[in-house]
Amino acid sequence: MAGVGITVSWRGVLVWGAFLLPVIVPLQAAPFRAEQLVGSWYGERVLGNGVIRIWVTTRRADGTYQDHLKECRDGKQITERREFGVWELRDGVEYVTTRVIQSTGGAAAPFTPSGTYEDQYDIISVTEQAMTAGSRRTGTSYRTRKVVVKSE
């Protein structure tokens, strides 16, 4: 149909935009809340040379956390480490400060001039059962699942 054109007025676009905006905005994801990260989360990752790292991170509502990490090769544990520190969630980023590392050699402060180790993780997704986060330092993504840990 030659000669048929469509005329759009900016006034019409603005009116439709004002009408649709309240419908579109609520579809955006709500920001993550710190309460969603509280609890114990299990993860595992292949490191190379046949080594697999497994860990449980327990975040508490008071802002403290504990990591329990084990590395295994051929089904046998080769290292074990616990880390203790504090965490907080701001603008979708988890900020972690490790203050103590216990390994098979005993307790020690992290090997930094300040005696602490800091890391940041972008929270990509969180459900009641699973979480995905990405390390800002390494670019590595971690997928963990929520678990119930029995007291030791």
JSON list of C-alpha atoms in Angstrom, two decimals:
[
{"chain": "A", "resi": 1, "resn": "MET", "atom": "CA", "xyz": [0.00, 0.00, 0.00]},
{"chain": "A", "resi": 2, "resn": "ALA", "atom": "CA", "xyz": [2.04, 2.84, -1.32]},
{"chain": "A", "resi": 3, "resn": "GLY", "atom": "CA", "xyz": [1.58, 6.20, 0.25]},
{"chain": "A", "resi": 4, "resn": "VAL", "atom": "CA", "xyz": [0.31, 4.86, 3.58]},
{"chain": "A", "resi": 5, "resn": "GLY", "atom": "CA", "xyz": [2.28, 6.34, 6.44]},
{"chain": "A", "resi": 6, "resn": "ILE", "atom": "CA", "xyz": [2.12, 6.27, 10.18]},
{"chain": "A", "resi": 7, "resn": "THR", "atom": "CA", "xyz": [2.31, 9.48, 12.13]},
{"chain": "A", "resi": 8, "resn": "VAL", "atom": "CA", "xyz": [3.42, 9.29, 15.72]},
{"chain": "A", "resi": 9, "resn": "SER", "atom": "CA", "xyz": [3.11, 12.23, 18.03]},
{"chain": "A", "resi": 10, "resn": "TRP", "atom": "CA", "xyz": [5.43, 12.51, 21.00]},
{"chain": "A", "resi": 11, "resn": "ARG", "atom": "CA", "xyz": [2.44, 13.51, 23.09]},
{"chain": "A", "resi": 12, "resn": "GLY", "atom": "CA", "xyz": [0.84, 10.13, 22.34]},
{"chain": "A", "resi": 13, "resn": "VAL", "atom": "CA", "xyz": [4.07, 8.29, 23.19]},
{"chain": "A", "resi": 14, "resn": "LEU", "atom": "CA", "xyz": [4.36, 10.15, 26.49]},
{"chain": "A", "resi": 15, "resn": "VAL", "atom": "CA", "xyz": [0.74, 9.39, 27.41]},
{"chain": "A", "resi": 16, "resn": "TRP", "atom": "CA", "xyz": [1.20, 5.67, 26.64]},
{"chain": "A", "resi": 17, "resn": "GLY", "atom": "CA", "xyz": [4.56, 5.66, 28.44]},
{"chain": "A", "resi": 18, "resn": "ALA", "atom": "CA", "xyz": [2.99, 7.18, 31.56]},
{"chain": "A", "resi": 19, "resn": "PHE", "atom": "CA", "xyz": [0.25, 4.55, 31.39]},
{"chain": "A", "resi": 20, "resn": "LEU", "atom": "CA", "xyz": [2.62, 1.57, 30.97]},
{"chain": "A", "resi": 21, "resn": "LEU", "atom": "CA", "xyz": [5.39, 2.64, 33.37]},
{"chain": "A", "resi": 22, "resn": "PRO", "atom": "CA", "xyz": [3.54, 1.56, 36.55]},
{"chain": "A", "resi": 23, "resn": "VAL", "atom": "CA", "xyz": [2.99, -1.87, 34.96]},
{"chain": "A", "resi": 24, "resn": "ILE", "atom": "CA", "xyz": [6.59, -2.34, 33.83]},
{"chain": "A", "resi": 25, "resn": "VAL", "atom": "CA", "xyz": [8.51, -1.11, 36.89]},
{"chain": "A", "resi": 26, "resn": "PRO", "atom": "CA", "xyz": [7.19, -3.76, 39.34]},
{"chain": "A", "resi": 27, "resn": "LEU", "atom": "CA", "xyz": [8.46, -6.48, 36.99]},
{"chain": "A", "resi": 28, "resn": "GLN", "atom": "CA", "xyz": [12.06, -5.52, 37.83]},
{"chain": "A", "resi": 29, "resn": "ALA", "atom": "CA", "xyz": [13.78, -7.72, 40.40]},
{"chain": "A", "resi": 30, "resn": "ALA", "atom": "CA", "xyz": [13.65, -6.43, 43.93]},
{"chain": "A", "resi": 31, "resn": "PRO", "atom": "CA", "xyz": [17.07, -5.92, 45.54]},
{"chain": "A", "resi": 32, "resn": "PHE", "atom": "CA", "xyz": [18.42, -8.85, 47.53]},
{"chain": "A", "resi": 33, "resn": "ARG", "atom": "CA", "xyz": [18.07, -8.69, 51.30]},
{"chain": "A", "resi": 34, "resn": "ALA", "atom": "CA", "xyz": [20.69, -9.80, 53.82]},
{"chain": "A", "resi": 35, "resn": "GLU", "atom": "CA", "xyz": [18.16, -12.15, 55.45]},
{"chain": "A", "resi": 36, "resn": "GLN", "atom": "CA", "xyz": [18.13, -14.17, 52.22]},
{"chain": "A", "resi": 37, "resn": "LEU", "atom": "CA", "xyz": [21.83, -15.02, 52.67]},
{"chain": "A", "resi": 38, "resn": "VAL", "atom": "CA", "xyz": [21.59, -16.03, 56.34]},
{"chain": "A", "resi": 39, "resn": "GLY", "atom": "CA", "xyz": [22.03, -19.76, 56.91]},
{"chain": "A", "resi": 40, "resn": "SER", "atom": "CA", "xyz": [24.40, -22.48, 55.73]},
{"chain": "A", "resi": 41, "resn": "TRP", "atom": "CA", "xyz": [25.30, -22.88, 52.05]},
{"chain": "A", "resi": 42, "resn": "TYR", "atom": "CA", "xyz": [27.14, -25.84, 50.46]},
{"chain": "A", "resi": 43, "resn": "GLY", "atom": "CA", "xyz": [29.30, -25.57, 47.36]},
{"chain": "A", "resi": 44, "resn": "GLU", "atom": "CA", "xyz": [31.96, -27.49, 45.49]},
{"chain": "A", "resi": 45, "resn": "ARG", "atom": "CA", "xyz": [34.41, -26.63, 42.74]},
{"chain": "A", "resi": 46, "resn": "VAL", "atom": "CA", "xyz": [37.01, -28.50, 40.71]},
{"chain": "A", "resi": 47, "resn": "LEU", "atom": "CA", "xyz": [40.37, -26.75, 41.17]},
{"chain": "A", "resi": 48, "resn": "GLY", "atom": "CA", "xyz": [42.55, -28.78, 38.83]},
{"chain": "A", "resi": 49, "resn": "ASN", "atom": "CA", "xyz": [45.10, -31.57, 39.27]},
{"chain": "A", "resi": 50, "resn": "GLY", "atom": "CA", "xyz": [42.23, -33.76, 40.45]},
{"chain": "A", "resi": 51, "resn": "VAL", "atom": "CA", "xyz": [41.54, -31.53, 43.46]},
{"chain": "A", "resi": 52, "resn": "ILE", "atom": "CA", "xyz": [37.97, -30.75, 44.46]},
{"chain": "A", "resi": 53, "resn": "ARG", "atom": "CA", "xyz": [37.17, -28.07, 47.03]},
{"chain": "A", "resi": 54, "resn": "ILE", "atom": "CA", "xyz": [33.99, -28.47, 49.04]},
{"chain": "A", "resi": 55, "resn": "TRP", "atom": "CA", "xyz": [32.78, -25.89, 51.53]},
{"chain": "A", "resi": 56, "resn": "VAL", "atom": "CA", "xyz": [29.97, -24.83, 53.81]},
{"chain": "A", "resi": 57, "resn": "THR", "atom": "CA", "xyz": [29.57, -21.13, 54.48]},
{"chain": "A", "resi": 58, "resn": "THR", "atom": "CA", "xyz": [27.41, -20.19, 57.46]},
{"chain": "A", "resi": 59, "resn": "ARG", "atom": "CA", "xyz": [26.25, -16.57, 57.58]},
{"chain": "A", "resi": 60, "resn": "ARG", "atom": "CA", "xyz": [24.56, -15.37, 60.74]},
{"chain": "A", "resi": 61, "resn": "ALA", "atom": "CA", "xyz": [22.07, -12.53, 61.14]},
{"chain": "A", "resi": 62, "resn": "ASP", "atom": "CA", "xyz": [24.51, -10.77, 63.50]},
{"chain": "A", "resi": 63, "resn": "GLY", "atom": "CA", "xyz": [26.91, -10.21, 60.55]},
{"chain": "A", "resi": 64, "resn": "THR", "atom": "CA", "xyz": [29.42, -12.94, 61.41]},
{"chain": "A", "resi": 65, "resn": "TYR", "atom": "CA", "xyz": [30.30, -15.87, 59.20]},
{"chain": "A", "resi": 66, "resn": "GLN", "atom": "CA", "xyz": [32.29, -19.09, 59.16]},
{"chain": "A", "resi": 67, "resn": "ASP", "atom": "CA", "xyz": [33.61, -21.04, 56.17]},
{"chain": "A", "resi": 68, "resn": "HIS", "atom": "CA", "xyz": [34.54, -24.71, 56.51]},
{"chain": "A", "resi": 69, "resn": "LEU", "atom": "CA", "xyz": [36.56, -25.79, 53.48]},
{"chain": "A", "resi": 70, "resn": "LYS", "atom": "CA", "xyz": [38.04, -29.16, 52.55]},
{"chain": "A", "resi": 71, "resn": "GLU", "atom": "CA", "xyz": [40.09, -30.11, 49.51]},
{"chain": "A", "resi": 72, "resn": "CYS", "atom": "CA", "xyz": [40.09, -33.71, 48.32]},
{"chain": "A", "resi": 73, "resn": "ARG", "atom": "CA", "xyz": [41.96, -35.71, 45.70]},
{"chain": "A", "resi": 74, "resn": "ASP", "atom": "CA", "xyz": [41.02, -39.24, 44.69]},
{"chain": "A", "resi": 75, "resn": "GLY", "atom": "CA", "xyz": [38.36, -39.29, 47.41]},
{"chain": "A", "resi": 76, "resn": "LYS", "atom": "CA", "xyz": [40.85, -38.46, 50.17]},
{"chain": "A", "resi": 77, "resn": "GLN", "atom": "CA", "xyz": [40.96, -35.22, 52.14]},
{"chain": "A", "resi": 78, "resn": "ILE", "atom": "CA", "xyz": [44.25, -33.36, 51.62]},
{"chain": "A", "resi": 79, "resn": "THR", "atom": "CA", "xyz": [43.53, -30.04, 53.39]},
{"chain": "A", "resi": 80, "resn": "GLU", "atom": "CA", "xyz": [40.98, -28.59, 55.78]},
{"chain": "A", "resi": 81, "resn": "ARG", "atom": "CA", "xyz": [40.49, -24.95, 56.71]},
{"chain": "A", "resi": 82, "resn": "ARG", "atom": "CA", "xyz": [38.06, -22.79, 58.65]},
{"chain": "A", "resi": 83, "resn": "GLU", "atom": "CA", "xyz": [37.70, -19.06, 58.17]},
{"chain": "A", "resi": 84, "resn": "PHE", "atom": "CA", "xyz": [35.94, -16.65, 60.52]},
{"chain": "A", "resi": 85, "resn": "GLY", "atom": "CA", "xyz": [34.95, -13.06, 59.98]},
{"chain": "A", "resi": 86, "resn": "VAL", "atom": "CA", "xyz": [32.16, -10.62, 59.23]},
{"chain": "A", "resi": 87, "resn": "TRP", "atom": "CA", "xyz": [29.93, -10.03, 56.23]},
{"chain": "A", "resi": 88, "resn": "GLU", "atom": "CA", "xyz": [27.35, -7.53, 55.03]},
{"chain": "A", "resi": 89, "resn": "LEU", "atom": "CA", "xyz": [25.20, -7.01, 51.96]},
{"chain": "A", "resi": 90, "resn": "ARG", "atom": "CA", "xyz": [25.06, -3.58, 50.29]},
{"chain": "A", "resi": 91, "resn": "ASP", "atom": "CA", "xyz": [23.46, -2.84, 46.93]},
{"chain": "A", "resi": 92, "resn": "GLY", "atom": "CA", "xyz": [23.55, -6.49, 45.84]},
{"chain": "A", "resi": 93, "resn": "VAL", "atom": "CA", "xyz": [27.20, -6.97, 46.80]},
{"chain": "A", "resi": 94, "resn": "GLU", "atom": "CA", "xyz": [28.36, -9.16, 49.69]},
{"chain": "A", "resi": 95, "resn": "TYR", "atom": "CA", "xyz": [31.37, -7.68, 51.48]},
{"chain": "A", "resi": 96, "resn": "VAL", "atom": "CA", "xyz": [33.39, -10.26, 53.43]},
{"chain": "A", "resi": 97, "resn": "THR", "atom": "CA", "xyz": [36.21, -9.56, 55.89]},
{"chain": "A", "resi": 98, "resn": "THR", "atom": "CA", "xyz": [38.11, -12.66, 57.05]},
{"chain": "A", "resi": 99, "resn": "ARG", "atom": "CA", "xyz": [39.77, -12.17, 60.41]},
{"chain": "A", "resi": 100, "resn": "VAL", "atom": "CA", "xyz": [40.98, -15.67, 61.38]},
{"chain": "A", "resi": 101, "resn": "ILE", "atom": "CA", "xyz": [42.00, -18.69, 59.35]},
{"chain": "A", "resi": 102, "resn": "GLN", "atom": "CA", "xyz": [42.39, -22.07, 61.05]},
{"chain": "A", "resi": 103, "resn": "SER", "atom": "CA", "xyz": [44.08, -24.77, 59.06]},
{"chain": "A", "resi": 104, "resn": "THR", "atom": "CA", "xyz": [45.61, -28.12, 59.84]},
{"chain": "A", "resi": 105, "resn": "GLY", "atom": "CA", "xyz": [48.61, -26.08, 61.06]},
{"chain": "A", "resi": 106, "resn": "GLY", "atom": "CA", "xyz": [46.57, -24.14, 63.65]},
{"chain": "A", "resi": 107, "resn": "ALA", "atom": "CA", "xyz": [44.98, -20.68, 63.89]},
{"chain": "A", "resi": 108, "resn": "ALA", "atom": "CA", "xyz": [46.54, -17.76, 62.07]},
{"chain": "A", "resi": 109, "resn": "ALA", "atom": "CA", "xyz": [45.52, -14.31, 60.88]},
{"chain": "A", "resi": 110, "resn": "PRO", "atom": "CA", "xyz": [45.26, -13.90, 57.10]},
{"chain": "A", "resi": 111, "resn": "PHE", "atom": "CA", "xyz": [48.57, -13.10, 55.43]},
{"chain": "A", "resi": 112, "resn": "THR", "atom": "CA", "xyz": [47.96, -9.41, 54.71]},
{"chain": "A", "resi": 113, "resn": "PRO", "atom": "CA", "xyz": [49.49, -6.26, 56.24]},
{"chain": "A", "resi": 114, "resn": "SER", "atom": "CA", "xyz": [46.18, -5.41, 57.95]},
{"chain": "A", "resi": 115, "resn": "GLY", "atom": "CA", "xyz": [45.76, -8.94, 59.34]},
{"chain": "A", "resi": 116, "resn": "THR", "atom": "CA", "xyz": [42.42, -9.26, 57.53]},
{"chain": "A", "resi": 117, "resn": "TYR", "atom": "CA", "xyz": [41.42, -10.42, 54.07]},
{"chain": "A", "resi": 118, "resn": "GLU", "atom": "CA", "xyz": [38.63, -8.70, 52.18]},
{"chain": "A", "resi": 119, "resn": "ASP", "atom": "CA", "xyz": [36.59, -9.91, 49.25]},
{"chain": "A", "resi": 120, "resn": "GLN", "atom": "CA", "xyz": [33.42, -8.85, 47.43]},
{"chain": "A", "resi": 121, "resn": "TYR", "atom": "CA", "xyz": [30.85, -11.02, 45.68]},
{"chain": "A", "resi": 122, "resn": "ASP", "atom": "CA", "xyz": [28.13, -9.83, 43.31]},
{"chain": "A", "resi": 123, "resn": "ILE", "atom": "CA", "xyz": [24.95, -11.67, 44.25]},
{"chain": "A", "resi": 124, "resn": "ILE", "atom": "CA", "xyz": [23.53, -12.89, 40.96]},
{"chain": "A", "resi": 125, "resn": "SER", "atom": "CA", "xyz": [20.52, -14.85, 42.21]},
{"chain": "A", "resi": 126, "resn": "VAL", "atom": "CA", "xyz": [19.08, -16.10, 45.49]},
{"chain": "A", "resi": 127, "resn": "THR", "atom": "CA", "xyz": [16.17, -18.42, 46.18]},
{"chain": "A", "resi": 128, "resn": "GLU", "atom": "CA", "xyz": [15.25, -20.30, 49.33]},
{"chain": "A", "resi": 129, "resn": "GLN", "atom": "CA", "xyz": [17.29, -23.27, 48.03]},
{"chain": "A", "resi": 130, "resn": "ALA", "atom": "CA", "xyz": [20.16, -21.86, 45.96]},
{"chain": "A", "resi": 131, "resn": "MET", "atom": "CA", "xyz": [22.41, -18.88, 45.46]},
{"chain": "A", "resi": 132, "resn": "THR", "atom": "CA", "xyz": [24.79, -17.80, 42.69]},
{"chain": "A", "resi": 133, "resn": "ALA", "atom": "CA", "xyz": [27.48, -15.21, 43.35]},
{"chain": "A", "resi": 134, "resn": "GLY", "atom": "CA", "xyz": [30.47, -13.92, 41.41]},
{"chain": "A", "resi": 135, "resn": "SER", "atom": "CA", "xyz": [33.82, -12.97, 42.91]},
{"chain": "A", "resi": 136, "resn": "ARG", "atom": "CA", "xyz": [34.85, -9.44, 41.96]},
{"chain": "A", "resi": 137, "resn": "ARG", "atom": "CA", "xyz": [38.49, -10.38, 42.56]},
{"chain": "A", "resi": 138, "resn": "THR", "atom": "CA", "xyz": [38.69, -13.53, 40.41]},
{"chain": "A", "resi": 139, "resn": "GLY", "atom": "CA", "xyz": [35.61, -13.29, 38.19]},
{"chain": "A", "resi": 140, "resn": "THR", "atom": "CA", "xyz": [34.68, -16.83, 39.22]},
{"chain": "A", "resi": 141, "resn": "SER", "atom": "CA", "xyz": [30.99, -17.72, 39.69]},
{"chain": "A", "resi": 142, "resn": "TYR", "atom": "CA", "xyz": [29.93, -19.88, 42.60]},
{"chain": "A", "resi": 143, "resn": "ARG", "atom": "CA", "xyz": [26.66, -21.77, 42.87]},
{"chain": "A", "resi": 144, "resn": "THR", "atom": "CA", "xyz": [25.71, -22.96, 46.34]},
{"chain": "A", "resi": 145, "resn": "ARG", "atom": "CA", "xyz": [22.68, -24.66, 47.84]},
{"chain": "A", "resi": 146, "resn": "LYS", "atom": "CA", "xyz": [21.13, -24.16, 51.25]},
{"chain": "A", "resi": 147, "resn": "VAL", "atom": "CA", "xyz": [21.77, -26.94, 53.75]},
{"chain": "A", "resi": 148, "resn": "VAL", "atom": "CA", "xyz": [21.05, -27.75, 57.37]},
{"chain": "A", "resi": 149, "resn": "VAL", "atom": "CA", "xyz": [24.24, -28.26, 59.36]},
{"chain": "A", "resi": 150, "resn": "LYS", "atom": "CA", "xyz": [24.19, -30.38, 62.49]},
{"chain": "A", "resi": 151, "resn": "SER", "atom": "CA", "xyz": [25.97, -28.88, 65.47]},
{"chain": "A", "resi": 152, "resn": "GLU", "atom": "CA", "xyz": [29.41, -30.31, 66.11]}
]
